[in-house]
Coordinates of C-alpha atoms in Angstrom, one line a residue:
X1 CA 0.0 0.0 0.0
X2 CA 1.3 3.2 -1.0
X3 CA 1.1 6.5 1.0
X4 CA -1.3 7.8 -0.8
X5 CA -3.0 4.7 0.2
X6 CA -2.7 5.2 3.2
X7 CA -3.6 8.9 3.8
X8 CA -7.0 8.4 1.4
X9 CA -7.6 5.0 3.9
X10 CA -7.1 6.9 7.2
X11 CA -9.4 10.3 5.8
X12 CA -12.1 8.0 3.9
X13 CA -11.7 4.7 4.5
X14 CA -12.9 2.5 2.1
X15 CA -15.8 4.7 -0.5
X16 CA -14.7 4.4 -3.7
X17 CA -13.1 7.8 -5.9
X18 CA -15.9 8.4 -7.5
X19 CA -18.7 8.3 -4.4
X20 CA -16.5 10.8 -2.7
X21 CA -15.7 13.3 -5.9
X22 CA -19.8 13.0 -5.9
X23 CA -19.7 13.7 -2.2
X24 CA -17.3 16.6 -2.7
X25 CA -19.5 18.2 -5.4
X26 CA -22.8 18.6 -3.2
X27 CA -20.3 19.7 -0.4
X28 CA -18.6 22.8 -2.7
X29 CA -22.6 22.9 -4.3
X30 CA -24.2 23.4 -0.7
X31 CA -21.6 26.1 0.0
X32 CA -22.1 27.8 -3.4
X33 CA -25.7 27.8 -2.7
X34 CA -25.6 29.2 0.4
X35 CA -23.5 31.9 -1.0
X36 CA -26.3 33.1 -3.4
X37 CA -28.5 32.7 -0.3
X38 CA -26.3 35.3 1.5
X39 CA -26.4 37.6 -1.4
X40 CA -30.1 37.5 -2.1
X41 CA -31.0 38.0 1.7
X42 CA -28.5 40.7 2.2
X43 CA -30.1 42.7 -1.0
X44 CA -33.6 42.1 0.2
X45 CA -33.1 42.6 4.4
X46 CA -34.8 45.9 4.7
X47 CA -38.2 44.7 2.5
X48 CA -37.7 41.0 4.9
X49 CA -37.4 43.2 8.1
X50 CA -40.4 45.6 7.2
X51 CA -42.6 42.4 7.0
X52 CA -41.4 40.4 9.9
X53 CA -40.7 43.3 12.7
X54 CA -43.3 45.7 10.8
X55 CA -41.6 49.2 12.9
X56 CA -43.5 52.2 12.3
X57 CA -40.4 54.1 12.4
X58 CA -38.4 53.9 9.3
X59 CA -35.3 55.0 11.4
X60 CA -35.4 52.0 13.6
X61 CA -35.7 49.8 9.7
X62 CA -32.6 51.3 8.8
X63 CA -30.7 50.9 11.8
X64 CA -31.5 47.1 12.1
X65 CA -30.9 46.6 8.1
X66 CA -27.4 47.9 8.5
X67 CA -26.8 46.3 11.7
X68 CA -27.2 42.8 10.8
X69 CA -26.8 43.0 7.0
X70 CA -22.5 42.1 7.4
X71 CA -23.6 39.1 10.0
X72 CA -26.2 37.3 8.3
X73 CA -24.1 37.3 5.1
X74 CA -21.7 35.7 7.3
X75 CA -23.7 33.6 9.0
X76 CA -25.1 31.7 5.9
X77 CA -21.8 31.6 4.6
X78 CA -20.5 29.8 7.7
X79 CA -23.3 27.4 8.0
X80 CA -23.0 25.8 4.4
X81 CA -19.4 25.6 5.0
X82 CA -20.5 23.8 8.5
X83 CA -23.0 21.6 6.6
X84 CA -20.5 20.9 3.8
X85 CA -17.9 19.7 6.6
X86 CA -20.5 17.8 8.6
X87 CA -21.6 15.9 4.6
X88 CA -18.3 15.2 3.9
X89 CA -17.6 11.7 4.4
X90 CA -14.4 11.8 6.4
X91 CA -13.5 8.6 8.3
X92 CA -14.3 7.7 12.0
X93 CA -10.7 8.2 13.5
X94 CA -11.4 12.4 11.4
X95 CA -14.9 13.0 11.9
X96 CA -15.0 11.8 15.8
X97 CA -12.6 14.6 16.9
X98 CA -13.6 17.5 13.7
X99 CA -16.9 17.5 14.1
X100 CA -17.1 18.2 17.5
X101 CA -14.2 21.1 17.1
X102 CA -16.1 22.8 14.1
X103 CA -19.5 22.7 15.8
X104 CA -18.0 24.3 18.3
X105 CA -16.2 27.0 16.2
X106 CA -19.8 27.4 15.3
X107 CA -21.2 28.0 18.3
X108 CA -19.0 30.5 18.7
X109 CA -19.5 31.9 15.3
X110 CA -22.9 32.9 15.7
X111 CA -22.5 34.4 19.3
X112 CA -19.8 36.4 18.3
X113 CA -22.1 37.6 14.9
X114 CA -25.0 38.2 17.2
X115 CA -23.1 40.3 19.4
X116 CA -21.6 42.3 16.3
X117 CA -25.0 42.8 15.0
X118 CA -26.5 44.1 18.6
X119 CA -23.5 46.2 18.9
X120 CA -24.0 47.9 15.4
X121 CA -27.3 48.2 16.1
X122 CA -26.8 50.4 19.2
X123 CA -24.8 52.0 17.5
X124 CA -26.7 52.9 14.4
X125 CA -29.2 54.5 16.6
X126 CA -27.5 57.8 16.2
X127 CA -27.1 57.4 12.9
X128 CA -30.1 56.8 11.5
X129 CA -32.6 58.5 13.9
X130 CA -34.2 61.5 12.9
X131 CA -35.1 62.9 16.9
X132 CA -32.0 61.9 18.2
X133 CA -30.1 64.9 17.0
X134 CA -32.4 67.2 18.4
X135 CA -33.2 65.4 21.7
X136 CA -32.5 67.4 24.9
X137 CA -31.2 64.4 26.3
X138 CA -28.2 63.5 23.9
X139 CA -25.4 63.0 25.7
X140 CA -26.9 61.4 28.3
X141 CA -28.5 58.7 25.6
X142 CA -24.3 58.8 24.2
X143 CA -23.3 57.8 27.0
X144 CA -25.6 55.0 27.8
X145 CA -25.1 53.7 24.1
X146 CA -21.6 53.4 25.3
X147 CA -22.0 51.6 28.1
X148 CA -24.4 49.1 26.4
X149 CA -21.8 48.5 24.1
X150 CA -19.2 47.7 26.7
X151 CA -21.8 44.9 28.1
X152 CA -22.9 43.1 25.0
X153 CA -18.9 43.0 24.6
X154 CA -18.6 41.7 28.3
X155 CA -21.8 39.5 27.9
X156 CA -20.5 38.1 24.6
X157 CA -16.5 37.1 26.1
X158 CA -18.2 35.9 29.1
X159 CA -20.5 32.9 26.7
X160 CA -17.5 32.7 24.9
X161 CA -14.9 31.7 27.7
X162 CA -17.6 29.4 28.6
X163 CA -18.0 27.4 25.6
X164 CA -14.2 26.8 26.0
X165 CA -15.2 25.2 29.6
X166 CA -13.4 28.4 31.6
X167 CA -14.9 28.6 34.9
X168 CA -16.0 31.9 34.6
X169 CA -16.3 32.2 38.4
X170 CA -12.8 32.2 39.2
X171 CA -12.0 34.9 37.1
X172 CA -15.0 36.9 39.2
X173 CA -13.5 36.1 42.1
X174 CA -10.4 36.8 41.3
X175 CA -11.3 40.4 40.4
X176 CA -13.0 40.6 43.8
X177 CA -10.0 39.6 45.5
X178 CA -7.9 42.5 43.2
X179 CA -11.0 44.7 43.5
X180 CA -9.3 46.7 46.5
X181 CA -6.1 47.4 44.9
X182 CA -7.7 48.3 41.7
X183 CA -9.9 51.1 43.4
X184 CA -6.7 52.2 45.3
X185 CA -5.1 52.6 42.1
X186 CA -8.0 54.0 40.3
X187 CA -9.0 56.7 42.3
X188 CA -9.3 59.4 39.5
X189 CA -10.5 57.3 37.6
X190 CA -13.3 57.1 40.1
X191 CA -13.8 60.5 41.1
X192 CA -13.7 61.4 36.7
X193 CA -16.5 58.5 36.4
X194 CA -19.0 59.6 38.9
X195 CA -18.1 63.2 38.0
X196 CA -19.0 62.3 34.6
X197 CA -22.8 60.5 35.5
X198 CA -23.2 64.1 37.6
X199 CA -22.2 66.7 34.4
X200 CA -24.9 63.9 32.7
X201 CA -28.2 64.5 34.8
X202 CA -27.2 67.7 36.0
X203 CA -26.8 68.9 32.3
X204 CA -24.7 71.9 32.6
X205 CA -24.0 71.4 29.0
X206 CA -24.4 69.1 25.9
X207 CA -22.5 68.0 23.3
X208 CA -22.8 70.8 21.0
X209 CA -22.5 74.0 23.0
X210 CA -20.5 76.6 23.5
X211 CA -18.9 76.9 27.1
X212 CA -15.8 78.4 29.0
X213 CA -13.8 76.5 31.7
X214 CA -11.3 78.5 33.7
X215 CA -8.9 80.0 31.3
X216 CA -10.4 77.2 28.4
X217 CA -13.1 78.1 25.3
X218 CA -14.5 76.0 22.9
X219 CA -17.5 73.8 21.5
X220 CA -18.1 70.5 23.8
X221 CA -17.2 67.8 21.1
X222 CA -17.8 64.5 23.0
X223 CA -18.1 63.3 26.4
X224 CA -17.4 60.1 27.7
X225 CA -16.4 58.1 31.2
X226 CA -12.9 60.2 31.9
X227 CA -13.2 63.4 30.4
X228 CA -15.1 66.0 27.9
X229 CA -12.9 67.0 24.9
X230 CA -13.6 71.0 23.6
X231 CA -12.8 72.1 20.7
X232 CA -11.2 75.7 21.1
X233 CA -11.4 78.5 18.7
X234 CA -8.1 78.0 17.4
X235 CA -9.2 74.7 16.2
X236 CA -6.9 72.7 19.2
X237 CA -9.0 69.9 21.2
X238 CA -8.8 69.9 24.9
X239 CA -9.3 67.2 26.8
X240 CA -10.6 68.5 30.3
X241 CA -11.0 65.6 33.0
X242 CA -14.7 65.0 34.3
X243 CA -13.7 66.1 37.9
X244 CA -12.3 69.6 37.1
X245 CA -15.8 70.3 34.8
X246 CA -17.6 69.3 37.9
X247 CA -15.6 71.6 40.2
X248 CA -15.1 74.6 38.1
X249 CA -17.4 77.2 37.2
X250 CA -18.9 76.7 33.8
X251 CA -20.4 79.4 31.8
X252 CA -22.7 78.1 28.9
X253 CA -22.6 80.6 26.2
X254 CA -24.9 78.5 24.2
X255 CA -28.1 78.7 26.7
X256 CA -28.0 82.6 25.7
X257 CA -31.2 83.6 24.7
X258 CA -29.6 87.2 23.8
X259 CA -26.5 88.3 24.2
X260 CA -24.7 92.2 25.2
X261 CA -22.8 94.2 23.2
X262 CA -20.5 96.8 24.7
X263 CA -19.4 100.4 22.3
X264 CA -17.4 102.8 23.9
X265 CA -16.1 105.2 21.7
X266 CA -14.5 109.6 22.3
X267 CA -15.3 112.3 20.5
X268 CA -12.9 115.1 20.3
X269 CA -13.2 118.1 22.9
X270 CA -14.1 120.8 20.3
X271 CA -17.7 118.9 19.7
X272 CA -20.0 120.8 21.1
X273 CA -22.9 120.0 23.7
X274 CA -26.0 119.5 20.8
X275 CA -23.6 118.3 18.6
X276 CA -23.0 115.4 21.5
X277 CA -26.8 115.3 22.4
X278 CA -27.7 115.2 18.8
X279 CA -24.8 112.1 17.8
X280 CA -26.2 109.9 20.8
X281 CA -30.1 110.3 19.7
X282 CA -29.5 109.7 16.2
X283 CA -27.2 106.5 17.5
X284 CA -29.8 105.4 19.2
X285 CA -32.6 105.9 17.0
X286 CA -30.7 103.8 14.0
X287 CA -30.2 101.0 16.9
X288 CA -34.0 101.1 17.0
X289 CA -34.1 99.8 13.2
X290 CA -32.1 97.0 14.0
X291 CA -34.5 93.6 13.9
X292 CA -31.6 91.8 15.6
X293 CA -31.5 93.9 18.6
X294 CA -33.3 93.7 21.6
X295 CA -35.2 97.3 21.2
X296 CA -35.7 97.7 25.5
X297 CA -31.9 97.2 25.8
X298 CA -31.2 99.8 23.7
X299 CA -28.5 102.2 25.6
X300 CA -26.7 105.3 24.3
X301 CA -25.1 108.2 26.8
X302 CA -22.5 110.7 27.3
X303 CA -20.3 108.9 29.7
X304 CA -16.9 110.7 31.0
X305 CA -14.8 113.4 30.5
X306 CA -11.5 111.4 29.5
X307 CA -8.0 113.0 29.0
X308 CA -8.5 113.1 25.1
X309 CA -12.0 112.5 24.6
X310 CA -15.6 113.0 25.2
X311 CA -16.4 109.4 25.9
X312 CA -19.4 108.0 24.9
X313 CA -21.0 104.1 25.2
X314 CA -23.3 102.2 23.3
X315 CA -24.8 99.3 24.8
X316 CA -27.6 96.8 23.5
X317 CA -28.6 93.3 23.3
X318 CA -28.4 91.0 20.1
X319 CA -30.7 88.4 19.5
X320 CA -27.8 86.4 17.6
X321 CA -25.8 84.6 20.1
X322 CA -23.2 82.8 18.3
X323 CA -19.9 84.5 17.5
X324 CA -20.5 85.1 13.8
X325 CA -23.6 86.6 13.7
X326 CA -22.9 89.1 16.9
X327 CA -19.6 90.4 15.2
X328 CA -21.5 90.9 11.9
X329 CA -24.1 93.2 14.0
X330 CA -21.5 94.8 15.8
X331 CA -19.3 95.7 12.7
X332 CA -23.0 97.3 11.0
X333 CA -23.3 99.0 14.3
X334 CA -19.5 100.3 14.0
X335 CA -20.0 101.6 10.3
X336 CA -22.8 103.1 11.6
X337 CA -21.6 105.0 14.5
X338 CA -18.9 106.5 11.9
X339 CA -21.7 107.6 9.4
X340 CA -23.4 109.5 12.3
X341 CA -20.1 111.0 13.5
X342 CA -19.0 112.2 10.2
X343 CA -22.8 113.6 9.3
X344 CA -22.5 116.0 12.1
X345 CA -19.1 117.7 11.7
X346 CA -17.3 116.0 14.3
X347 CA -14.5 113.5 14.2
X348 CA -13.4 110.9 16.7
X349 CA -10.5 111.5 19.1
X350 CA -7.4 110.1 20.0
X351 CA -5.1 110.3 23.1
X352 CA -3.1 113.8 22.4
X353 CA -0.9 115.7 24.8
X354 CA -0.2 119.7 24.4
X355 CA 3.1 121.1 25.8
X356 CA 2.9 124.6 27.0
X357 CA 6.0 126.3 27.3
X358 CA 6.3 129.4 29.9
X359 CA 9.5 131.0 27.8
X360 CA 9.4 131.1 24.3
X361 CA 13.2 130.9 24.4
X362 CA 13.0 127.0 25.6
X363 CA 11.5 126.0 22.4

């Protein structure tokens, strides 16, 4: 007997060439069919999901369609392959220990893709849901998407380990037995965590808005266990640690339902006192023209008698509280101060010094 022999002998024993080139094309034919399974189902999952969940949201359609879409392709992929193995006529001393392996490979298989498609689907809640952009309560959903995906990985390790017969207890109570030494050594990680679940029902802030912290500025960008990362104005991202937000003053700029806007400008000490009177009720009555400005805010006076100048301060509110559309108003308001200044004959001053001298002969 020759090797070859031997080695078809020990994987098939005895069935004859042609029996298992017969049993190898159904095999590679079940797998091939299963393929085109894959590829139908995956092109038609959104019209198969409509009729067997029938959602009324089509958000909640689209979410579950993308979620599971990679997985069931998988899925049916793996099980003809499993099926093929398990047809294949492979001899007693093969098939006793394989079979056994690959269905649990299989096992595993599908836990693992069920616990990719739940996590995808949490996750495509954001994505695909129209209210969730607009929902008051968006970082505090964020954050609980994030720690649901941290349990369907825990909850999908833990099955796993125990299909390969780990006692799963051990491991529990060996973290029990660390657990003192871990929160020794995790202090701030603590104090960030629970400093974090306060900044998320106390909602100083959301992801989205504008706020100040101490000497830092900038849009709140995402929030998570440890810290809240701001984007500044200079387009650099901070990442500030849960306990100092929680500590610290924070101003919201964001919750502004108006926001103040501060002129103070000098006109020169030959203007005379209607001339003043006159340029501070005109001022004001332009202001009154403004739709973007609060009109009962409204503010112009004659407010010091500086060193150089005959100091006088505008002051209103603007209904436009982002940075853009303030500083638009404010340049409009600017132009418009000058136009009223140079309509009545007067210019604006500047910090000047005059020298008298008591003897012409020091000059």
């Amino acid at each position: 007997m020759t090797i070859f022999d031997k080695l078809y002998f020990k994987f098939f024993l005895d069935i004859d060439v042609i029996t298992l080139l017969t049993k190898l094309a159904i095999s590679v034919a079940i797998i091939i069919g299963f393929k085109i399974l894959s590829v139908i189902i995956t092109k038609n999952n959104k019209f198969l999901i409509k009729k067997i969940f029938k959602f009324k949201s089509n958000s909640m359609e689209n979410a579950l369609s993308e979620s599971i879409q990679k997985p069931i392709k998988i899925f049916l992929l793996l099980t003809g392959v499993y099926i093929a193995i398990i047809y294949f006529p492979f001899s007693e001393s093969i098939s006793i220990p394989l079979y056994p392996f690959v269905a649990k490979l299989y096992r595993i298989s599908i836990i693992a893709l069920i616990s990719y498609a739940i996590h995808s689907f949490i996750g495509n809640i954001p994505v695909f849901s129209k209210g969730f952009e607009e929902s008051k309560n968006k970082t505090i959903l964020l954050f609980f998407i994030r720690i649901s995906k941290i349990i369907v990985i825990f909850l999908a390790v833990v099955i796993i380990f125990k299909e390969f017969n780990y006692d799963i207890s051990g491991i529990v109570a060996g973290l029990g037995l660390g657990g003192l030494t871990v929160a020794l050594a995790a202090q701030d990680t603590a104090s960030n965590f629970f400093s974090g679940m306060v900044i998320l029902f106390d909602k100083p802030f959301s992801i989205g808005d504008w706020i100040s912290v101490g000497t830092m500025e900038g849009v709140v960008e995402e929030m998570n266990f440890r810290s809240c990362r701001i984007r500044t104005f200079d387009n650099a991202l901070i990442s500030v640690p849960n306990s100092k937000l929680s500590s610290d003053n924070v101003t919201n700029w964001t919750k502004m339902d108006k926001r103040k806007a501060k002129i103070t400008f000098g006109l020169v000490y030959s203007t005379k006192k209607d001339t003043l009177q006159k340029v501070c009720d005109e001022i004001k009555e332009n202001l009154n023209q403004y739709p973007e400005i609060v009109k009962d805010t409204i503010i112009v006076w004659f407010d010091n008698f500086n060193s150089s100048s005959l100091d006088i301060v505008v002051q209103y509110h603007s209904l436009g509280t982002s940075f853009s559309s303030h500083q638009l108003l404010k340049e409009k308001v600017l132009y418009m101060i000058m136009e009223v200044v140079e309509s009545h004959e007067t210019d604006f001053a500047f910090d000047t010094k005059t020298i008298i001298y008591q003897n012409a002969d020091e000059i």
